[in-house]
Coordinates of C-alpha atoms in Angstrom, one line a residue:
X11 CA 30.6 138.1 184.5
X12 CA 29.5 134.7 183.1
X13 CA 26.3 132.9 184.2
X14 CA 27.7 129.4 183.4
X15 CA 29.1 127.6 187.0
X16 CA 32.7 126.7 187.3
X17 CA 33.4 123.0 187.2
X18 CA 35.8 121.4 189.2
X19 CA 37.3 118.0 188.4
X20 CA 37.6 116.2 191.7
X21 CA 38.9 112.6 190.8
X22 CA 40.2 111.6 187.2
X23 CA 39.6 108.0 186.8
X24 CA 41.3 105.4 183.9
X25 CA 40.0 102.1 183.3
X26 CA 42.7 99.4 185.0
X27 CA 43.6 96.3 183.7
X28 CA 40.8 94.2 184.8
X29 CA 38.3 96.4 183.2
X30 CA 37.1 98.8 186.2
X31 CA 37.6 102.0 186.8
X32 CA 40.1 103.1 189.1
X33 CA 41.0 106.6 190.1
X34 CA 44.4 108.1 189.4
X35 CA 46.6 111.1 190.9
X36 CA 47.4 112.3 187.5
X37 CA 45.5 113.9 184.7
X38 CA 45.6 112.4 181.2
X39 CA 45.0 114.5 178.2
X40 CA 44.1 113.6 175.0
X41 CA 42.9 115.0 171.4
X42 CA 41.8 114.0 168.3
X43 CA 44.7 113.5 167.0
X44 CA 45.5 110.8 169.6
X45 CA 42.7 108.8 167.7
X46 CA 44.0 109.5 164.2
X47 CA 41.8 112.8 163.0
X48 CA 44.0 115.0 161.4
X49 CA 44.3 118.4 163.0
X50 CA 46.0 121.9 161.0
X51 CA 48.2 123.7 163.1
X52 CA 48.3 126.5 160.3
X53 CA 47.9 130.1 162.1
X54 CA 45.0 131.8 160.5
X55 CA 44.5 134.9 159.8
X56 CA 41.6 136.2 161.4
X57 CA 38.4 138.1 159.5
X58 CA 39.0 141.4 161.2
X59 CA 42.5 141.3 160.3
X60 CA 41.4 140.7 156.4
X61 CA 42.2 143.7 154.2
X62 CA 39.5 146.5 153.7
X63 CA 38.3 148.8 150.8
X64 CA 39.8 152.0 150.4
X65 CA 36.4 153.6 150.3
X66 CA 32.5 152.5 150.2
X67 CA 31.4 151.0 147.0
X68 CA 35.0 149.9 145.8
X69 CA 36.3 146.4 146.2
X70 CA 39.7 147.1 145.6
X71 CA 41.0 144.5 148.0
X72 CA 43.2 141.6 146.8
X73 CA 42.0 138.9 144.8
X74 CA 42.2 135.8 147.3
X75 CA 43.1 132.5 146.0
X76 CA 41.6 129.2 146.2
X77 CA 42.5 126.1 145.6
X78 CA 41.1 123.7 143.8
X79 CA 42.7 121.0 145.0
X80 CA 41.1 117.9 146.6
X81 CA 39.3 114.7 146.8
X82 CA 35.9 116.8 146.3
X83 CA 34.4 118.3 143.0
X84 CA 32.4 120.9 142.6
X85 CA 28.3 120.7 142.9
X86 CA 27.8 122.8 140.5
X87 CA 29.4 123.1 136.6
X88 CA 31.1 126.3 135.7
X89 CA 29.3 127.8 132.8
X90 CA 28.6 130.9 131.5
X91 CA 25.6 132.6 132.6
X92 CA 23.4 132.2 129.4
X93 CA 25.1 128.7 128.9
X94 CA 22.5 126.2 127.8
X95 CA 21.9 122.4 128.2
X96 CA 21.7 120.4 124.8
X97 CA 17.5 120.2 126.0
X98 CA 17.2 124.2 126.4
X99 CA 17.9 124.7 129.9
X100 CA 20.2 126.9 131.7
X101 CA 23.1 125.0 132.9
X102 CA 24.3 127.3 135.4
X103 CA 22.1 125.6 137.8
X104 CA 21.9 122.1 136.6
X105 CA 23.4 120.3 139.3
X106 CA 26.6 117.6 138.5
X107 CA 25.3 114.7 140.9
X108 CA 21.9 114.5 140.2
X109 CA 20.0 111.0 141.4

């Protein structure tokens, strides 16, 4: 049983021509998408319906994919982890977009 109180919508009003509100009969549903965000459709597969080991202490689930694809880059540099910067530092941890 939920603790959170039903609401229930009375009157839906729009805003009429002359600029007031005015109530109407019939309900109006929008989205996002309605004001230009882009929304993904995509079905998902959920967590619990991921893939599990075989038994504990082996990963031997499939390697997943990702794409590297997109107007973002990467915060950090792929390196090696005993790479060094041209001063001496580890640059496994030196961050790209440093101010």
């Amino acid at each position: 049983m939920s603790d959170r109180p039903e609401i229930e919508i009375e009157r839906q009003t729009v805003f009429g021509d002359d600029g007031q509100l005015e109530v109407t009969e019939t309900n109006i549903e929008t989205s996002l998408e309605d004001f230009g965000a882009d929304a993904d459709h995509r079905d998902r597969d959920s967590r619990l319906d991921r893939p599990e080991a075989s038994e504990f202490g082996v990963d031997d689930r499939p390697e997943v994919t990702q794409s590297s694809s997109g107007d973002q880059s990467t915060l950090f540099a792929d390196t090696d982890a005993d790479q060094q910067t041209l001063t001496g530092e580890e640059a496994a941890m030196q961050c790209l977009f440093e101010s």
